[in-house]
Coordinates of C-alpha atoms and ligand atoms in Angstrom, one line a residue:
M1 CA 0.0 0.0 0.0
R2 CA 1.2 3.3 -0.9
I3 CA -0.3 6.2 1.1
T4 CA -0.3 9.9 1.1
E5 CA 1.9 11.3 4.3
F6 CA -0.5 12.6 7.0
E7 CA -0.1 16.3 7.4
L8 CA -0.9 17.3 10.8
E9 CA 0.9 13.8 12.2
R10 CA 4.0 14.9 10.6
Y11 CA 3.4 18.9 11.6
F12 CA 2.8 17.5 15.4
A13 CA 6.0 15.2 14.9
R14 CA 7.9 18.0 14.3
W15 CA 6.4 20.3 17.0
E16 CA 4.4 18.8 19.7
F17 CA 7.0 18.0 22.3
A18 CA 9.6 20.9 21.2
V19 CA 7.4 23.7 22.4
R20 CA 5.8 25.4 25.8
H21 CA 2.2 25.7 24.9
V22 CA 0.1 23.4 22.5
L23 CA -2.4 25.6 21.5
C24 CA -3.9 23.3 18.6
A25 CA -4.1 20.0 20.6
S26 CA -7.5 18.0 20.0
D27 CA -6.9 15.6 22.9
V28 CA -8.4 16.7 26.6
E29 CA -5.7 17.2 29.4
G30 CA -4.6 13.4 30.2
W31 CA -5.3 12.0 33.5
S32 CA -2.5 10.8 36.0
M33 CA -2.7 7.6 36.7
G34 CA -2.7 7.9 40.5
E35 CA -5.5 10.1 39.9
L36 CA -7.6 7.7 37.4
L37 CA -6.2 4.4 39.7
A38 CA -8.2 6.1 42.6
L39 CA -10.9 5.5 41.0
A40 CA -11.1 2.1 40.7
D41 CA -14.2 0.0 41.9
D42 CA -13.0 -3.1 43.7
E43 CA -13.0 -5.7 40.7
S44 CA -11.1 -3.1 38.3
A45 CA -8.7 -2.4 41.5
E46 CA -8.2 -6.2 41.6
L47 CA -7.6 -6.9 37.7
W48 CA -5.1 -3.9 37.7
K49 CA -3.0 -5.8 41.0
D50 CA -3.3 -9.1 39.3
L51 CA -2.7 -8.3 35.7
R52 CA -0.4 -10.4 33.6
L53 CA 1.4 -8.9 30.8
G54 CA 0.3 -11.7 28.2
Y55 CA -1.4 -11.7 24.8
T56 CA -5.0 -10.4 25.3
E57 CA -7.9 -11.4 23.7
A58 CA -7.9 -10.2 20.0
P59 CA -11.6 -8.8 20.1
G60 CA -11.1 -7.0 23.6
H61 CA -11.1 -7.6 27.0
P62 CA -14.8 -9.1 27.8
L63 CA -15.6 -6.5 30.5
L64 CA -14.2 -3.8 28.7
R65 CA -16.4 -4.6 25.5
R66 CA -19.5 -4.8 27.7
E67 CA -19.1 -1.1 29.5
I68 CA -18.3 -0.1 25.7
A69 CA -21.3 -1.3 24.9
A70 CA -23.2 0.2 27.9
L71 CA -22.5 3.6 26.1
Y72 CA -24.8 2.8 23.6
E73 CA -28.9 2.3 23.6
T74 CA -28.8 -1.3 21.1
A75 CA -25.4 -2.5 21.2
D76 CA -24.2 -5.5 23.5
A77 CA -20.5 -6.8 23.9
P78 CA -20.2 -8.5 20.8
D79 CA -21.2 -5.5 18.8
V80 CA -17.9 -3.9 19.9
L81 CA -14.4 -4.7 18.6
V82 CA -11.9 -3.0 21.0
L83 CA -8.8 -1.3 19.1
S84 CA -5.6 0.5 19.4
G85 CA -6.9 3.7 19.0
A86 CA -9.3 5.0 16.6
E87 CA -6.7 5.7 14.2
E88 CA -6.6 1.4 14.0
G89 CA -10.4 1.7 13.6
I90 CA -10.4 3.8 11.0
F91 CA -7.6 2.1 9.1
V92 CA -8.7 -1.3 9.5
L93 CA -12.4 -0.6 9.0
V94 CA -12.1 1.3 5.7
N95 CA -9.3 -1.7 4.6
V96 CA -11.9 -4.1 4.7
L97 CA -14.8 -2.2 3.5
L98 CA -13.0 -0.3 0.3
E99 CA -11.2 -1.7 -3.0
A100 CA -10.4 -0.4 -6.5
G101 CA -13.5 0.7 -8.2
D102 CA -15.6 1.6 -5.2
H103 CA -16.9 5.1 -4.1
A104 CA -16.8 7.0 -0.6
I105 CA -17.7 10.2 0.5
V106 CA -16.1 12.2 2.9
T107 CA -16.6 15.4 4.6
W108 CA -13.6 18.1 4.2
P109 CA -11.8 19.5 5.6
G110 CA -11.6 17.1 8.0
Y111 CA -9.1 14.2 9.8
Q112 CA -6.6 12.8 7.0
S113 CA -7.1 9.1 7.4
L114 CA -10.8 9.4 7.1
Y115 CA -10.2 9.9 3.5
E116 CA -6.4 9.4 3.0
V117 CA -6.7 5.6 3.6
A118 CA -9.7 5.1 1.6
R119 CA -7.7 6.6 -1.4
A120 CA -4.9 4.5 -0.6
C121 CA -7.2 1.4 -0.9
G122 CA -8.0 2.2 -4.7
A123 CA -11.2 3.9 -3.7
D124 CA -12.5 7.5 -5.2
V125 CA -13.1 9.5 -2.9
T126 CA -15.7 12.9 -3.2
L127 CA -15.0 15.1 -0.4
H128 CA -18.0 16.9 0.9
E129 CA -16.8 20.1 1.4
L130 CA -18.0 22.3 4.5
R131 CA -17.8 25.8 4.3
E132 CA -17.6 28.7 6.7
A133 CA -20.0 30.3 4.8
D134 CA -22.4 27.8 5.9
G135 CA -21.6 27.5 9.4
W136 CA -19.5 24.3 8.3
A137 CA -22.6 22.5 8.4
I138 CA -23.1 19.4 5.8
D139 CA -25.5 20.1 2.9
V140 CA -27.7 17.4 2.7
D141 CA -28.7 18.0 -1.1
A142 CA -25.4 18.2 -2.0
L143 CA -24.6 15.0 -0.4
R144 CA -27.6 13.1 -2.0
R145 CA -26.5 14.3 -5.2
Q146 CA -23.1 12.9 -4.5
V147 CA -24.0 9.3 -4.1
T148 CA -23.3 7.3 -7.0
P149 CA -24.5 3.3 -7.6
R150 CA -21.2 2.8 -6.7
T151 CA -21.0 4.8 -3.3
R152 CA -20.0 1.8 -0.5
L153 CA -19.1 4.2 2.3
I154 CA -20.0 7.7 3.3
V155 CA -17.7 9.3 6.8
I156 CA -18.9 12.1 8.7
N157 CA -17.6 13.2 12.1
A158 CA -19.3 15.2 14.6
P159 CA -18.6 16.9 16.9
H160 CA -16.1 17.9 13.7
N161 CA -12.4 18.1 13.5
P162 CA -11.4 20.6 13.2
T163 CA -14.6 22.9 13.1
G164 CA -16.2 21.8 16.2
M165 CA -19.7 21.4 13.9
L166 CA -22.2 19.6 15.3
P167 CA -25.3 18.5 12.5
D168 CA -28.7 18.9 14.0
R169 CA -31.1 16.1 14.5
A170 CA -32.5 16.6 11.1
T171 CA -29.3 16.6 9.2
F172 CA -28.1 13.4 11.1
D173 CA -31.1 11.4 10.1
A174 CA -30.9 12.6 6.8
I175 CA -27.6 11.5 6.4
V176 CA -28.5 8.6 7.8
A177 CA -31.4 7.7 5.3
I178 CA -29.3 8.7 2.4
A179 CA -26.6 6.0 3.2
A180 CA -29.4 3.5 3.6
E181 CA -30.8 4.2 0.3
A182 CA -27.4 4.3 -1.2
G183 CA -27.0 0.7 0.2
A184 CA -23.8 2.4 1.8
Y185 CA -22.2 2.0 5.1
L186 CA -22.0 5.2 7.4
L187 CA -19.0 5.4 9.4
V188 CA -19.7 8.1 12.3
D189 CA -16.6 9.4 13.9
E190 CA -17.8 10.2 17.6
V191 CA -14.7 11.0 19.2
Y192 CA -15.4 13.9 20.2
R193 CA -18.8 12.9 21.5
Y194 CA -20.0 14.0 25.0
L195 CA -18.3 17.0 24.7
E196 CA -21.1 18.9 23.1
F197 CA -21.8 22.4 24.6
D198 CA -25.4 22.0 25.4
E199 CA -26.0 18.0 26.0
A200 CA -29.6 18.5 24.1
D201 CA -27.8 18.8 21.3
R202 CA -25.9 15.5 21.6
L203 CA -26.9 13.1 18.1
P204 CA -27.5 9.6 18.9
A205 CA -24.9 7.2 18.5
G206 CA -24.1 6.0 14.8
V207 CA -24.5 2.3 15.9
D208 CA -28.4 3.0 17.3
A209 CA -29.0 4.6 14.3
G210 CA -29.3 1.7 12.1
R211 CA -27.5 -1.8 11.0
H212 CA -25.5 0.1 8.5
V213 CA -24.1 2.5 10.5
I214 CA -20.8 1.9 12.5
S215 CA -19.6 4.1 15.4
L216 CA -16.0 5.2 15.9
G217 CA -15.1 6.0 19.7
V218 CA -12.1 6.2 21.8
M219 CA -10.6 7.1 25.1
S220 CA -8.4 9.9 23.7
K221 CA -10.5 12.9 23.3
S222 CA -13.8 13.4 25.7
F223 CA -12.5 10.6 28.2
A224 CA -9.0 12.4 28.2
M225 CA -6.4 9.4 28.3
A226 CA -5.2 9.6 25.0
G227 CA -1.7 7.5 26.3
L228 CA -4.0 4.3 26.5
R229 CA -4.2 4.4 22.7
I230 CA -7.6 2.5 23.3
G231 CA -10.5 2.6 20.2
W232 CA -13.4 1.1 19.4
L233 CA -15.6 -0.1 16.7
A234 CA -19.3 -0.7 17.5
S235 CA -21.8 -2.0 15.0
R236 CA -24.8 -4.3 14.9
D237 CA -23.7 -6.2 11.7
R238 CA -21.6 -8.7 13.3
E239 CA -20.7 -10.2 10.2
L240 CA -18.8 -6.9 9.3
L241 CA -17.1 -6.7 12.6
A242 CA -15.6 -10.3 12.3
R243 CA -14.0 -9.3 9.1
V244 CA -12.4 -6.1 10.4
A245 CA -11.4 -8.3 13.4
A246 CA -9.6 -10.8 11.0
F247 CA -7.6 -7.8 9.3
K248 CA -6.6 -6.8 12.6
D249 CA -4.4 -9.9 12.7
Y250 CA -2.4 -7.7 10.6
T251 CA -2.1 -4.5 12.3
T252 CA -1.9 -5.2 16.6
I253 CA -3.3 -8.1 16.8
C254 CA -4.6 -7.4 20.2
A255 CA -4.4 -4.5 22.5
S256 CA -2.3 -3.3 25.1
A257 CA -2.9 -5.2 28.4
P258 CA -2.5 -2.4 31.1
S259 CA -4.2 -0.1 28.9
E260 CA -7.4 -2.3 28.7
I261 CA -7.8 -2.4 32.4
L262 CA -6.9 1.3 32.9
A263 CA -9.8 1.8 30.2
L264 CA -12.4 0.1 32.3
I265 CA -11.3 1.7 35.1
G266 CA -11.9 5.3 33.1
L267 CA -15.3 3.9 31.7
R268 CA -17.2 2.9 34.6
A269 CA -15.7 6.1 36.2
R270 CA -17.3 8.2 33.2
G271 CA -19.5 10.5 35.3
V272 CA -16.5 12.3 37.0
I273 CA -14.0 11.7 33.9
L274 CA -16.6 13.3 31.5
D275 CA -17.5 15.9 34.0
R276 CA -13.9 17.1 34.3
S277 CA -13.5 17.1 30.8
Q278 CA -16.7 19.3 30.1
T279 CA -15.8 21.7 32.9
L280 CA -12.4 22.0 31.5
V281 CA -13.6 22.8 27.9
A282 CA -16.3 25.3 29.2
Q283 CA -13.6 27.0 31.1
N284 CA -11.4 27.4 28.1
M285 CA -14.6 28.4 26.1
V286 CA -14.9 31.4 27.9
A287 CA -11.2 32.2 28.0
L288 CA -11.5 32.0 24.2
D289 CA -14.6 34.4 24.0
A290 CA -12.9 36.9 25.3
L291 CA -9.9 36.5 23.4
F292 CA -12.4 37.0 20.0
A293 CA -13.9 39.7 21.6
R294 CA -10.4 41.7 22.1
W295 CA -9.3 40.9 18.7
P296 CA -12.7 41.4 16.7
N297 CA -10.8 42.7 13.4
T298 CA -8.3 40.4 13.6
L299 CA -9.9 36.9 14.8
S300 CA -13.2 35.1 13.5
W301 CA -14.9 31.8 14.2
V302 CA -17.6 30.0 13.5
R303 CA -18.5 29.4 17.6
P304 CA -17.7 25.8 17.9
R305 CA -21.0 23.7 19.5
G306 CA -18.7 20.3 20.5
G307 CA -15.7 19.0 21.0
S308 CA -12.7 20.3 21.9
I309 CA -11.2 22.2 18.7
G310 CA -12.5 25.1 16.7
F311 CA -11.0 26.8 13.4
P312 CA -10.7 30.3 13.2
R313 CA -10.0 32.4 10.5
M314 CA -7.0 34.8 11.0
R315 CA -7.3 38.4 8.9
E316 CA -6.1 38.3 5.3
D317 CA -2.9 40.3 5.5
L318 CA -1.5 38.0 8.2
D319 CA -0.3 34.7 6.4
I320 CA -1.2 32.1 8.6
D321 CA 1.3 29.8 7.9
R322 CA 4.0 33.0 8.4
F323 CA 2.3 33.6 11.8
S324 CA 2.4 30.5 13.4
A325 CA 5.9 29.9 12.4
E326 CA 6.7 33.3 13.9
L327 CA 4.3 32.1 16.7
V328 CA 6.2 29.5 17.7
E329 CA 9.4 30.9 17.7
S330 CA 8.8 33.9 19.8
E331 CA 6.6 32.6 22.4
G332 CA 6.8 28.7 22.2
V333 CA 3.2 28.2 21.2
L334 CA 1.7 26.6 18.8
L335 CA -0.8 26.5 16.2
L336 CA -2.4 24.0 13.3
P337 CA -2.3 26.5 10.0
G338 CA -5.3 25.3 8.0
T339 CA -2.8 24.4 5.3
R340 CA -2.3 21.1 7.0
F341 CA -6.0 20.3 6.4
G342 CA -4.9 21.5 2.2
H343 CA -7.4 23.9 3.1
P344 CA -6.7 27.5 1.5
G345 CA -9.1 30.1 4.0
N346 CA -6.2 31.3 6.1
H347 CA -7.5 29.4 9.1
F348 CA -6.0 27.8 12.1
R349 CA -6.8 24.8 14.2
I350 CA -7.3 25.8 18.3
G351 CA -7.6 23.6 20.9
F352 CA -9.4 24.0 23.9
G353 CA -9.0 20.8 26.1
R354 CA -5.4 21.6 27.8
T355 CA -5.4 23.1 31.4
D356 CA -2.5 25.7 29.9
L357 CA -5.0 27.3 27.5
P358 CA -4.3 30.8 29.4
A359 CA -0.9 30.9 29.1
A360 CA -1.2 29.9 25.8
V361 CA -3.3 32.6 24.9
A362 CA -1.3 34.8 26.9
G363 CA 1.4 33.9 24.7
L364 CA -0.7 34.4 21.5
E365 CA -1.9 37.7 22.3
Q366 CA 1.8 38.8 22.8
H367 CA 2.4 38.0 19.2
L368 CA -0.7 39.6 17.9
G369 CA 0.2 43.1 19.8
R370 CA 3.5 42.8 18.0
V371 CA 2.2 41.8 14.4
A372 CA -1.4 42.7 14.3
R373 CA -1.8 46.5 15.9
Ligands
PLP401 C1 -11.9 12.8 14.2 C2 -10.7 12.0 14.6 N1 -10.9 10.8 14.0 C3 -9.9 10.0 14.9 C4 -8.6 10.4 15.4 C5 -7.9 9.4 15.8 O1 -8.1 9.6 17.4 P1 -6.6 8.8 17.9 O2 -5.4 9.3 17.8 O3 -6.9 8.5 19.5 O4 -6.6 7.3 17.6 C6 -8.6 11.9 16.0 C7 -7.6 12.3 16.7 O5 -7.2 13.8 16.7 C8 -9.5 12.4 15.4 O6 -9.8 14.1 15.4

C-alpha cells in the first residue's frame, strides 16, 4: 500500500514535544495514573493488581467490551471491537470495506486518515466540502447528489475536527437515510462525543441509528486518556465486525493489556471523567470568547457547538503559515495552520481541552500585539 503522508501528524511529530504550549491539541488534558487508579472499583482494582502481561483477547477484554456497549442503547458486548486508538479503527474498517472501483464520500476539511486510507485502498473519494459561510454545515442535498451506484461508504465526524461543527438531529437523520438508500455503510466518527456544549444537542450514536451505521469511539478525547491508545468500533453488523477483526490480525492483533484495564476503570467512572472534561472545555471557551472579543478585526470564527477544537480565521494580511511559524519561534506556542488540512482559507485549528490554555492564549496575544496592531 502506498499512502500519502499524514500532514497533521507530521507537523505534530516535528513540534508537539518541542514547544511550551500546544494551543492546537485535539485531546483533553490527560489523567494522571494516580488519579485514575483512585477511581477504580473493587473489581477493576483487583484486575489491575493481578494483571499478567500476556497477549490479550483479540476482540478486547470482555468486561471492557461490555462497558463500551453500555455507552449505547442497542449494542451488546459482541457488537464492540476494541482497537489500538481510533486511528486503527479507521485503518482496518476502511481496508475491509473498500477496494479499487468503490466510491466513498467523506466530509472535508477533516481528519486526513478518514479519506486518505480510502484513497490508498484504490477507492474514488468525493470530498463533501464544509464551508465557513454555511457554518461548516453538512449540505444534505449536495450529499445526496454526490451518491453514485458505486458508493459503498459515507464518513462523517461529529462533533467535527477541525471546526467543532455538530449537525442538528434532522441533518443526522437525513444522512443516515441517504446512506441506507444508497446501500452504503455510514461511519460516524464520534471521538468528540460527550463534549457537546449543550447536552440537548448530543446526537444518537451511529450504532443506534441503523445496522448500516458504525460508531467510532476512543478514550483520547472526551475521556482524556489519549496515552492509552484504546479505541473501538461498534456495529450491529457482526459479520462486518468479524471481517474487521480478521484484518486486525495484520495490524496489532490485540490491544495493550494495561491499557484495557485502565480504560475499563475510566469508563466505569465516566461520570467523573466526563464532568472534568466538560468543565475544562467550558472554562476554556469562556477564555476564548474573551480572546475573540478583544481581537474582532483580526480573529473570527464560527463558534464550535461541541468538541475540543475550532477553526478560526486569521485576518487576510496575516498569512497563517508565517504567523504560526513566528509565533512558535517567539512564544513557544503552537497553532495548526489550515494549510495542514489542505485548506486555503487562512484558518488555523485551536484546541481548548488543555489546562495551559490561559498561558498559551497570553503568548498568542503577545505576538498579536506585535504584528496585528
Ligand atoms: C476526528 C478524529 N478521528 C480519529 C482520531 C484518532 O484518534 P486517536 O489518535 O486517539 O487514535 C482523531 C485524533 O485526533 C480525530 O480527531
